[in-house]
Short mmCIF file of N, CA and C in Angstrom, two decimals:
data_model
loop_
_atom_site.label_atom_id
_atom_site.label_comp_id
_atom_site.label_asym_id
_atom_site.label_seq_id
_atom_site.Cartn_x
_atom_site.Cartn_y
_atom_site.Cartn_z
N MET A 1 -18.19 -16.30 23.52
CA MET A 1 -16.85 -16.82 23.49
C MET A 1 -15.99 -15.91 22.60
N THR A 2 -14.84 -15.54 23.11
CA THR A 2 -13.94 -14.67 22.34
C THR A 2 -12.74 -15.48 21.86
N THR A 3 -12.27 -15.09 20.73
CA THR A 3 -11.07 -15.74 20.21
C THR A 3 -9.96 -14.71 20.15
N THR A 4 -8.79 -15.16 20.40
CA THR A 4 -7.62 -14.27 20.35
C THR A 4 -6.79 -14.66 19.14
N LYS A 5 -6.41 -13.66 18.42
CA LYS A 5 -5.52 -13.91 17.28
C LYS A 5 -4.08 -13.78 17.76
N THR A 6 -3.29 -14.68 17.32
CA THR A 6 -1.88 -14.61 17.64
C THR A 6 -1.23 -13.62 16.69
N ARG A 7 -0.49 -12.70 17.26
CA ARG A 7 0.25 -11.75 16.43
C ARG A 7 1.61 -12.35 16.12
N LEU A 8 1.95 -12.30 14.86
CA LEU A 8 3.24 -12.82 14.44
C LEU A 8 4.28 -11.71 14.51
N ASN A 9 5.46 -12.08 14.94
CA ASN A 9 6.56 -11.12 14.88
C ASN A 9 7.48 -11.54 13.71
N ALA A 10 8.48 -10.75 13.45
CA ALA A 10 9.37 -11.04 12.33
C ALA A 10 10.02 -12.41 12.47
N ASN A 11 10.40 -12.77 13.69
CA ASN A 11 11.03 -14.07 13.91
C ASN A 11 10.08 -15.22 13.56
N ASP A 12 8.78 -15.07 13.89
CA ASP A 12 7.80 -16.10 13.52
C ASP A 12 7.77 -16.29 12.00
N TRP A 13 7.78 -15.19 11.28
CA TRP A 13 7.80 -15.27 9.82
C TRP A 13 9.06 -15.95 9.32
N LEU A 14 10.19 -15.62 9.91
CA LEU A 14 11.45 -16.22 9.49
C LEU A 14 11.47 -17.72 9.76
N GLU A 15 11.00 -18.12 10.93
CA GLU A 15 10.96 -19.56 11.25
C GLU A 15 10.03 -20.29 10.29
N SER A 16 8.91 -19.67 9.97
CA SER A 16 8.00 -20.27 9.01
C SER A 16 8.67 -20.34 7.63
N GLY A 17 9.48 -19.34 7.33
CA GLY A 17 10.22 -19.36 6.07
C GLY A 17 11.21 -20.51 6.00
N PHE A 18 11.91 -20.77 7.11
CA PHE A 18 12.83 -21.91 7.13
C PHE A 18 12.07 -23.21 6.88
N ASP A 19 10.93 -23.36 7.56
CA ASP A 19 10.13 -24.57 7.39
C ASP A 19 9.66 -24.72 5.94
N ALA A 20 9.17 -23.63 5.36
CA ALA A 20 8.69 -23.66 3.97
C ALA A 20 9.83 -23.98 3.01
N LEU A 21 10.99 -23.39 3.25
CA LEU A 21 12.15 -23.64 2.40
C LEU A 21 12.53 -25.12 2.42
N VAL A 22 12.55 -25.69 3.61
CA VAL A 22 12.91 -27.11 3.75
C VAL A 22 11.87 -28.00 3.06
N GLU A 23 10.60 -27.68 3.26
CA GLU A 23 9.54 -28.56 2.75
C GLU A 23 9.25 -28.38 1.27
N GLN A 24 9.37 -27.12 0.77
CA GLN A 24 8.92 -26.85 -0.60
C GLN A 24 9.94 -26.16 -1.49
N GLY A 25 11.06 -25.74 -0.93
CA GLY A 25 12.06 -25.06 -1.72
C GLY A 25 11.84 -23.56 -1.77
N PRO A 26 12.74 -22.85 -2.45
CA PRO A 26 12.71 -21.39 -2.44
C PRO A 26 11.46 -20.78 -3.07
N GLN A 27 10.78 -21.52 -3.93
CA GLN A 27 9.56 -20.98 -4.54
C GLN A 27 8.47 -20.74 -3.49
N ALA A 28 8.60 -21.35 -2.32
CA ALA A 28 7.62 -21.15 -1.24
C ALA A 28 7.90 -19.88 -0.44
N LEU A 29 9.01 -19.21 -0.72
CA LEU A 29 9.39 -18.04 0.06
C LEU A 29 8.81 -16.76 -0.54
N LYS A 30 7.49 -16.74 -0.65
CA LYS A 30 6.75 -15.59 -1.14
C LYS A 30 5.69 -15.23 -0.11
N ALA A 31 5.28 -13.96 -0.11
CA ALA A 31 4.37 -13.47 0.93
C ALA A 31 3.07 -14.26 1.00
N GLU A 32 2.42 -14.46 -0.12
CA GLU A 32 1.11 -15.12 -0.09
C GLU A 32 1.16 -16.56 0.41
N PRO A 33 2.05 -17.42 -0.15
CA PRO A 33 2.10 -18.79 0.37
C PRO A 33 2.50 -18.86 1.85
N LEU A 34 3.41 -17.97 2.26
CA LEU A 34 3.81 -17.96 3.67
C LEU A 34 2.65 -17.52 4.55
N ALA A 35 1.89 -16.53 4.10
CA ALA A 35 0.74 -16.06 4.88
C ALA A 35 -0.30 -17.17 5.02
N ARG A 36 -0.57 -17.89 3.92
CA ARG A 36 -1.51 -19.02 4.01
C ARG A 36 -0.98 -20.07 4.99
N ARG A 37 0.30 -20.30 4.94
CA ARG A 37 0.93 -21.30 5.79
C ARG A 37 0.70 -21.00 7.28
N VAL A 38 0.80 -19.72 7.65
CA VAL A 38 0.67 -19.35 9.06
C VAL A 38 -0.74 -18.86 9.41
N GLY A 39 -1.63 -18.80 8.40
CA GLY A 39 -3.02 -18.47 8.65
C GLY A 39 -3.31 -16.99 8.92
N VAL A 40 -2.57 -16.12 8.24
CA VAL A 40 -2.82 -14.68 8.38
C VAL A 40 -2.82 -14.06 6.98
N THR A 41 -3.11 -12.77 6.93
CA THR A 41 -3.07 -12.08 5.64
C THR A 41 -1.63 -11.69 5.32
N LYS A 42 -1.37 -11.45 4.06
CA LYS A 42 -0.03 -11.05 3.69
C LYS A 42 0.31 -9.64 4.15
N GLY A 43 -0.70 -8.89 4.60
CA GLY A 43 -0.44 -7.57 5.18
C GLY A 43 0.47 -7.67 6.39
N SER A 44 0.31 -8.75 7.16
CA SER A 44 1.18 -8.98 8.31
C SER A 44 2.62 -9.15 7.86
N PHE A 45 2.81 -9.84 6.76
CA PHE A 45 4.15 -10.03 6.21
C PHE A 45 4.78 -8.67 5.92
N TYR A 46 4.02 -7.82 5.23
CA TYR A 46 4.56 -6.52 4.83
C TYR A 46 4.67 -5.54 6.00
N TRP A 47 4.05 -5.85 7.11
CA TRP A 47 4.24 -5.06 8.32
C TRP A 47 5.67 -5.25 8.84
N HIS A 48 6.18 -6.48 8.68
CA HIS A 48 7.49 -6.83 9.23
C HIS A 48 8.63 -6.74 8.22
N PHE A 49 8.31 -6.83 6.93
CA PHE A 49 9.34 -6.85 5.90
C PHE A 49 8.98 -5.85 4.81
N HIS A 50 9.96 -5.09 4.39
CA HIS A 50 9.73 -4.06 3.37
C HIS A 50 9.21 -4.69 2.08
N ASP A 51 9.84 -5.78 1.69
CA ASP A 51 9.46 -6.49 0.47
C ASP A 51 10.05 -7.90 0.54
N LEU A 52 9.85 -8.66 -0.50
CA LEU A 52 10.35 -10.03 -0.53
C LEU A 52 11.87 -10.11 -0.44
N PRO A 53 12.63 -9.28 -1.16
CA PRO A 53 14.08 -9.33 -1.00
C PRO A 53 14.53 -9.04 0.44
N ASP A 54 13.84 -8.15 1.13
CA ASP A 54 14.15 -7.87 2.53
C ASP A 54 13.95 -9.14 3.37
N PHE A 55 12.85 -9.83 3.12
CA PHE A 55 12.59 -11.09 3.84
C PHE A 55 13.70 -12.10 3.56
N HIS A 56 14.05 -12.27 2.29
CA HIS A 56 15.11 -13.22 1.92
C HIS A 56 16.42 -12.85 2.60
N ASP A 57 16.76 -11.55 2.55
CA ASP A 57 18.01 -11.09 3.19
C ASP A 57 18.02 -11.40 4.68
N ARG A 58 16.91 -11.15 5.34
CA ARG A 58 16.86 -11.37 6.79
C ARG A 58 16.83 -12.86 7.12
N LEU A 59 16.21 -13.66 6.27
CA LEU A 59 16.22 -15.11 6.47
C LEU A 59 17.65 -15.64 6.37
N LEU A 60 18.36 -15.20 5.34
CA LEU A 60 19.75 -15.63 5.17
C LEU A 60 20.64 -15.11 6.28
N ALA A 61 20.41 -13.88 6.72
CA ALA A 61 21.21 -13.32 7.81
C ALA A 61 20.99 -14.11 9.09
N LYS A 62 19.76 -14.53 9.32
CA LYS A 62 19.47 -15.33 10.53
C LYS A 62 20.17 -16.68 10.45
N TRP A 63 20.13 -17.32 9.28
CA TRP A 63 20.81 -18.60 9.14
C TRP A 63 22.32 -18.43 9.32
N GLU A 64 22.88 -17.40 8.70
CA GLU A 64 24.31 -17.15 8.82
C GLU A 64 24.69 -16.91 10.28
N GLU A 65 23.91 -16.09 10.97
CA GLU A 65 24.20 -15.80 12.38
C GLU A 65 24.14 -17.06 13.23
N ARG A 66 23.09 -17.86 13.04
CA ARG A 66 22.96 -19.12 13.80
C ARG A 66 24.16 -20.03 13.57
N THR A 67 24.54 -20.18 12.31
CA THR A 67 25.62 -21.09 11.96
C THR A 67 26.96 -20.59 12.50
N LEU A 68 27.21 -19.29 12.36
CA LEU A 68 28.47 -18.75 12.87
C LEU A 68 28.53 -18.80 14.39
N LEU A 69 27.40 -18.61 15.06
CA LEU A 69 27.39 -18.74 16.52
C LEU A 69 27.68 -20.18 16.94
N ALA A 70 27.12 -21.14 16.21
CA ALA A 70 27.40 -22.55 16.52
C ALA A 70 28.87 -22.87 16.29
N LEU A 71 29.44 -22.33 15.22
CA LEU A 71 30.87 -22.53 14.96
C LEU A 71 31.71 -21.90 16.07
N ALA A 72 31.37 -20.69 16.45
CA ALA A 72 32.12 -20.00 17.50
C ALA A 72 32.03 -20.76 18.82
N ALA A 73 30.85 -21.27 19.13
CA ALA A 73 30.69 -22.04 20.37
C ALA A 73 31.54 -23.29 20.35
N THR A 74 31.64 -23.92 19.20
CA THR A 74 32.48 -25.11 19.08
C THR A 74 33.93 -24.76 19.37
N GLY A 75 34.36 -23.62 18.86
CA GLY A 75 35.74 -23.21 19.08
C GLY A 75 36.05 -22.87 20.52
N THR A 76 35.09 -22.30 21.23
CA THR A 76 35.35 -21.89 22.61
C THR A 76 34.99 -22.98 23.61
N ASP A 77 34.04 -23.84 23.26
CA ASP A 77 33.60 -24.88 24.19
C ASP A 77 34.53 -26.10 24.19
N ASP A 78 35.33 -26.25 23.15
CA ASP A 78 36.16 -27.44 23.00
C ASP A 78 37.64 -27.06 22.95
N PRO A 79 38.27 -26.89 24.12
CA PRO A 79 39.69 -26.55 24.10
C PRO A 79 40.57 -27.67 23.55
N ASP A 80 40.11 -28.92 23.65
CA ASP A 80 40.86 -30.04 23.11
C ASP A 80 40.67 -30.08 21.59
N PRO A 81 41.73 -29.95 20.80
CA PRO A 81 41.56 -29.89 19.35
C PRO A 81 40.96 -31.16 18.74
N VAL A 82 41.18 -32.32 19.35
CA VAL A 82 40.58 -33.55 18.81
C VAL A 82 39.06 -33.49 18.97
N GLN A 83 38.59 -33.09 20.15
CA GLN A 83 37.14 -32.96 20.35
C GLN A 83 36.56 -31.87 19.47
N ARG A 84 37.28 -30.76 19.33
CA ARG A 84 36.81 -29.67 18.48
C ARG A 84 36.67 -30.15 17.04
N LEU A 85 37.66 -30.92 16.57
CA LEU A 85 37.60 -31.45 15.21
C LEU A 85 36.37 -32.34 15.04
N GLU A 86 36.11 -33.20 16.01
CA GLU A 86 34.93 -34.07 15.94
C GLU A 86 33.65 -33.25 15.91
N HIS A 87 33.58 -32.21 16.73
CA HIS A 87 32.37 -31.38 16.75
C HIS A 87 32.23 -30.57 15.46
N LEU A 88 33.33 -30.07 14.94
CA LEU A 88 33.27 -29.33 13.68
C LEU A 88 32.83 -30.24 12.54
N GLY A 89 33.28 -31.47 12.56
CA GLY A 89 32.91 -32.42 11.51
C GLY A 89 31.43 -32.77 11.53
N ALA A 90 30.84 -32.73 12.70
CA ALA A 90 29.43 -33.10 12.84
C ALA A 90 28.49 -31.90 12.82
N LEU A 91 29.01 -30.71 13.04
CA LEU A 91 28.19 -29.52 13.21
C LEU A 91 27.28 -29.26 12.01
N ASN A 92 26.01 -29.22 12.26
CA ASN A 92 24.97 -28.90 11.27
C ASN A 92 24.86 -29.92 10.14
N SER A 93 25.46 -31.08 10.29
CA SER A 93 25.40 -32.04 9.19
C SER A 93 23.99 -32.59 8.99
N GLU A 94 23.15 -32.51 10.01
CA GLU A 94 21.79 -32.99 9.88
C GLU A 94 20.79 -31.84 9.79
N ASP A 95 21.27 -30.62 9.61
CA ASP A 95 20.42 -29.44 9.59
C ASP A 95 19.72 -29.31 8.23
N ALA A 96 18.42 -29.55 8.23
CA ALA A 96 17.66 -29.50 6.98
C ALA A 96 17.66 -28.10 6.38
N ALA A 97 17.65 -27.07 7.22
CA ALA A 97 17.67 -25.70 6.69
C ALA A 97 18.97 -25.44 5.94
N GLU A 98 20.10 -25.92 6.48
CA GLU A 98 21.36 -25.73 5.77
C GLU A 98 21.34 -26.42 4.42
N GLN A 99 20.81 -27.61 4.37
CA GLN A 99 20.74 -28.32 3.09
C GLN A 99 19.85 -27.58 2.10
N ALA A 100 18.73 -27.06 2.58
CA ALA A 100 17.82 -26.33 1.70
C ALA A 100 18.46 -25.03 1.21
N ILE A 101 19.19 -24.36 2.07
CA ILE A 101 19.87 -23.12 1.68
C ILE A 101 20.97 -23.43 0.67
N ARG A 102 21.69 -24.51 0.88
CA ARG A 102 22.73 -24.90 -0.10
C ARG A 102 22.10 -25.21 -1.46
N ALA A 103 20.96 -25.86 -1.46
CA ALA A 103 20.28 -26.14 -2.73
C ALA A 103 19.82 -24.84 -3.39
N TRP A 104 19.30 -23.92 -2.61
CA TRP A 104 18.86 -22.61 -3.11
C TRP A 104 20.05 -21.85 -3.70
N ALA A 105 21.21 -21.98 -3.07
CA ALA A 105 22.41 -21.27 -3.51
C ALA A 105 22.85 -21.69 -4.91
N GLN A 106 22.44 -22.87 -5.36
CA GLN A 106 22.83 -23.34 -6.68
C GLN A 106 22.29 -22.44 -7.79
N ASP A 107 21.14 -21.80 -7.53
CA ASP A 107 20.51 -20.96 -8.55
C ASP A 107 20.42 -19.49 -8.17
N ASN A 108 21.02 -19.11 -7.04
CA ASN A 108 20.87 -17.74 -6.57
C ASN A 108 22.22 -17.21 -6.09
N PRO A 109 22.83 -16.30 -6.84
CA PRO A 109 24.16 -15.80 -6.46
C PRO A 109 24.21 -15.12 -5.09
N ALA A 110 23.16 -14.43 -4.68
CA ALA A 110 23.15 -13.77 -3.36
C ALA A 110 23.18 -14.82 -2.25
N VAL A 111 22.44 -15.89 -2.43
CA VAL A 111 22.44 -16.98 -1.44
C VAL A 111 23.79 -17.67 -1.45
N ALA A 112 24.34 -17.89 -2.63
CA ALA A 112 25.66 -18.53 -2.75
C ALA A 112 26.73 -17.72 -2.03
N GLU A 113 26.61 -16.39 -2.06
CA GLU A 113 27.58 -15.54 -1.38
C GLU A 113 27.53 -15.75 0.14
N VAL A 114 26.34 -15.87 0.69
CA VAL A 114 26.20 -16.11 2.13
C VAL A 114 26.76 -17.49 2.49
N VAL A 115 26.43 -18.49 1.69
CA VAL A 115 26.94 -19.84 1.94
C VAL A 115 28.46 -19.85 1.86
N ALA A 116 29.02 -19.14 0.90
CA ALA A 116 30.48 -19.08 0.77
C ALA A 116 31.13 -18.44 2.00
N ARG A 117 30.50 -17.41 2.55
CA ARG A 117 31.05 -16.80 3.78
C ARG A 117 31.04 -17.79 4.93
N VAL A 118 29.93 -18.50 5.11
CA VAL A 118 29.84 -19.48 6.18
C VAL A 118 30.86 -20.59 5.96
N ASP A 119 30.97 -21.06 4.73
CA ASP A 119 31.94 -22.11 4.41
C ASP A 119 33.36 -21.65 4.69
N GLY A 120 33.65 -20.39 4.40
CA GLY A 120 34.98 -19.85 4.66
C GLY A 120 35.30 -19.87 6.15
N HIS A 121 34.33 -19.50 6.97
CA HIS A 121 34.54 -19.56 8.43
C HIS A 121 34.76 -20.99 8.90
N ARG A 122 33.94 -21.90 8.39
CA ARG A 122 34.06 -23.30 8.80
C ARG A 122 35.41 -23.86 8.38
N ARG A 123 35.81 -23.58 7.16
CA ARG A 123 37.10 -24.09 6.67
C ARG A 123 38.25 -23.49 7.46
N ASN A 124 38.16 -22.22 7.81
CA ASN A 124 39.19 -21.59 8.62
C ASN A 124 39.30 -22.27 9.99
N MET A 125 38.17 -22.52 10.61
CA MET A 125 38.21 -23.20 11.92
C MET A 125 38.79 -24.60 11.80
N LEU A 126 38.42 -25.29 10.73
CA LEU A 126 38.99 -26.62 10.51
C LEU A 126 40.49 -26.53 10.31
N SER A 127 40.96 -25.56 9.53
CA SER A 127 42.40 -25.40 9.28
C SER A 127 43.15 -25.13 10.57
N VAL A 128 42.63 -24.22 11.38
CA VAL A 128 43.28 -23.89 12.65
C VAL A 128 43.35 -25.12 13.54
N THR A 129 42.25 -25.84 13.63
CA THR A 129 42.20 -27.04 14.48
C THR A 129 43.15 -28.11 13.97
N LEU A 130 43.14 -28.34 12.66
CA LEU A 130 44.05 -29.35 12.10
C LEU A 130 45.51 -28.94 12.29
N ASP A 131 45.80 -27.65 12.15
CA ASP A 131 47.17 -27.16 12.40
C ASP A 131 47.59 -27.46 13.83
N GLU A 132 46.68 -27.22 14.78
CA GLU A 132 46.98 -27.51 16.19
C GLU A 132 47.31 -28.98 16.39
N LEU A 133 46.74 -29.82 15.55
CA LEU A 133 46.97 -31.26 15.65
C LEU A 133 48.19 -31.71 14.85
N GLY A 134 48.87 -30.75 14.22
CA GLY A 134 50.06 -31.09 13.43
C GLY A 134 49.73 -31.55 12.03
N LEU A 135 48.50 -31.40 11.60
CA LEU A 135 48.08 -31.77 10.25
C LEU A 135 47.98 -30.49 9.42
N THR A 136 49.11 -30.09 8.84
CA THR A 136 49.22 -28.75 8.27
C THR A 136 48.90 -28.67 6.78
N ASN A 137 48.63 -29.76 6.13
CA ASN A 137 48.27 -29.74 4.72
C ASN A 137 46.91 -29.03 4.59
N PRO A 138 46.86 -27.90 3.87
CA PRO A 138 45.59 -27.15 3.78
C PRO A 138 44.46 -27.92 3.10
N ASP A 139 44.82 -28.94 2.33
CA ASP A 139 43.78 -29.73 1.67
C ASP A 139 42.95 -30.54 2.68
N PHE A 140 43.51 -30.84 3.83
CA PHE A 140 42.76 -31.62 4.82
C PHE A 140 41.48 -30.90 5.25
N ALA A 141 41.56 -29.58 5.47
CA ALA A 141 40.36 -28.83 5.87
C ALA A 141 39.32 -28.89 4.76
N ARG A 142 39.76 -28.77 3.53
CA ARG A 142 38.83 -28.84 2.39
C ARG A 142 38.20 -30.23 2.28
N ILE A 143 38.99 -31.25 2.53
CA ILE A 143 38.47 -32.63 2.46
C ILE A 143 37.42 -32.86 3.55
N VAL A 144 37.71 -32.42 4.77
CA VAL A 144 36.74 -32.60 5.87
C VAL A 144 35.47 -31.82 5.57
N GLN A 145 35.63 -30.59 5.09
CA GLN A 145 34.46 -29.78 4.77
C GLN A 145 33.66 -30.41 3.63
N GLY A 146 34.34 -30.88 2.62
CA GLY A 146 33.66 -31.54 1.50
C GLY A 146 32.92 -32.79 1.95
N ALA A 147 33.55 -33.56 2.84
CA ALA A 147 32.89 -34.75 3.37
C ALA A 147 31.66 -34.35 4.17
N HIS A 148 31.78 -33.31 4.96
CA HIS A 148 30.66 -32.81 5.76
C HIS A 148 29.48 -32.46 4.84
N MET A 149 29.76 -31.72 3.79
CA MET A 149 28.70 -31.30 2.87
C MET A 149 28.13 -32.49 2.10
N GLY A 150 28.99 -33.35 1.62
CA GLY A 150 28.54 -34.50 0.85
C GLY A 150 27.74 -35.49 1.68
N LEU A 151 28.21 -35.75 2.89
CA LEU A 151 27.48 -36.67 3.76
C LEU A 151 26.11 -36.12 4.13
N ALA A 152 26.03 -34.82 4.32
CA ALA A 152 24.74 -34.21 4.63
C ALA A 152 23.78 -34.37 3.45
N THR A 153 24.30 -34.25 2.24
CA THR A 153 23.47 -34.44 1.05
C THR A 153 23.00 -35.88 0.97
N LEU A 154 23.91 -36.82 1.23
CA LEU A 154 23.52 -38.23 1.24
C LEU A 154 22.45 -38.51 2.29
N SER A 155 22.64 -37.94 3.46
CA SER A 155 21.68 -38.13 4.55
C SER A 155 20.30 -37.61 4.18
N ALA A 156 20.28 -36.46 3.50
CA ALA A 156 18.99 -35.89 3.09
C ALA A 156 18.28 -36.85 2.14
N ALA A 157 19.04 -37.59 1.35
CA ALA A 157 18.46 -38.51 0.38
C ALA A 157 18.07 -39.85 0.98
N ASP A 158 18.92 -40.37 1.88
CA ASP A 158 18.66 -41.74 2.37
C ASP A 158 18.34 -41.83 3.86
N GLY A 159 18.44 -40.71 4.57
CA GLY A 159 18.10 -40.71 6.00
C GLY A 159 19.14 -41.33 6.91
N ALA A 160 20.26 -41.75 6.35
CA ALA A 160 21.29 -42.39 7.16
C ALA A 160 22.01 -41.37 8.03
N ASP A 161 22.46 -41.82 9.18
CA ASP A 161 23.22 -40.98 10.10
C ASP A 161 24.65 -40.88 9.60
N ASN A 162 25.25 -39.72 9.74
CA ASN A 162 26.61 -39.49 9.25
C ASN A 162 27.69 -39.66 10.31
N PHE A 163 27.31 -39.87 11.54
CA PHE A 163 28.28 -39.88 12.62
C PHE A 163 29.40 -40.90 12.39
N GLY A 164 29.05 -42.10 12.04
CA GLY A 164 30.05 -43.15 11.84
C GLY A 164 30.99 -42.85 10.69
N ALA A 165 30.45 -42.40 9.58
CA ALA A 165 31.29 -42.11 8.41
C ALA A 165 32.25 -40.96 8.69
N MET A 166 31.75 -39.90 9.31
CA MET A 166 32.62 -38.76 9.62
C MET A 166 33.65 -39.14 10.66
N SER A 167 33.26 -39.92 11.64
CA SER A 167 34.21 -40.38 12.66
C SER A 167 35.33 -41.21 12.04
N THR A 168 34.98 -42.03 11.06
CA THR A 168 35.99 -42.84 10.37
C THR A 168 36.98 -41.95 9.62
N LEU A 169 36.46 -40.95 8.91
CA LEU A 169 37.35 -40.04 8.19
C LEU A 169 38.27 -39.31 9.15
N LEU A 170 37.73 -38.79 10.25
CA LEU A 170 38.54 -38.04 11.20
C LEU A 170 39.57 -38.94 11.88
N ALA A 171 39.19 -40.17 12.17
CA ALA A 171 40.13 -41.12 12.78
C ALA A 171 41.28 -41.39 11.80
N ALA A 172 40.97 -41.52 10.51
CA ALA A 172 42.03 -41.73 9.51
C ALA A 172 42.97 -40.53 9.45
N LEU A 173 42.42 -39.32 9.50
CA LEU A 173 43.27 -38.13 9.51
C LEU A 173 44.16 -38.10 10.75
N LEU A 174 43.57 -38.38 11.89
CA LEU A 174 44.33 -38.35 13.13
C LEU A 174 45.41 -39.44 13.13
N ALA A 175 45.14 -40.54 12.47
CA ALA A 175 46.16 -41.59 12.38
C ALA A 175 47.36 -41.14 11.57
N LEU A 176 47.15 -40.22 10.65
CA LEU A 176 48.26 -39.69 9.84
C LEU A 176 49.27 -38.96 10.72
N ARG A 177 48.77 -38.26 11.72
CA ARG A 177 49.71 -37.50 12.57
C ARG A 177 50.50 -38.43 13.47
N ASP A 178 49.95 -39.59 13.75
CA ASP A 178 50.63 -40.53 14.65
C ASP A 178 51.54 -41.50 13.87
N ALA A 179 51.46 -41.46 12.54
CA ALA A 179 52.24 -42.40 11.72
C ALA A 179 53.68 -41.97 11.59
#
């Protein structure tokens, strides 16, 4: 009987890194614990990544790319600004990787820089959408983004769904334009 070993590619390592980050925090993002996690030697890790900072950079780049693509899709898939606002308010609010990356950013300036770039894109899209709806106060985008981040943190702690709370906030904002 022969056994076949699965060869890991860089993406497999990155996905395992996201899982480890969510489950154990950034201290799990080291070659040896990740190799044990996927059942291979750490030599495989170094085949795909120059060093640990390279792995971290590529993990963050992958998260940033995923998030920005999701934001871009929301902007192009939802020509109706009300629907776009609802989708932007809900986008990634239940994403455990985003919550773990935000927690990591609290102690790591390089991670915080990536999170700030993503937040800037999200806030810009919210501002544009709110402007289209006649809600031109720039604080509204910050409030929606803050609610998005805060509700996601609450959800991580209590498991509650955020859809109702975010919908209530957005309905209140939309009522302002009709008042």
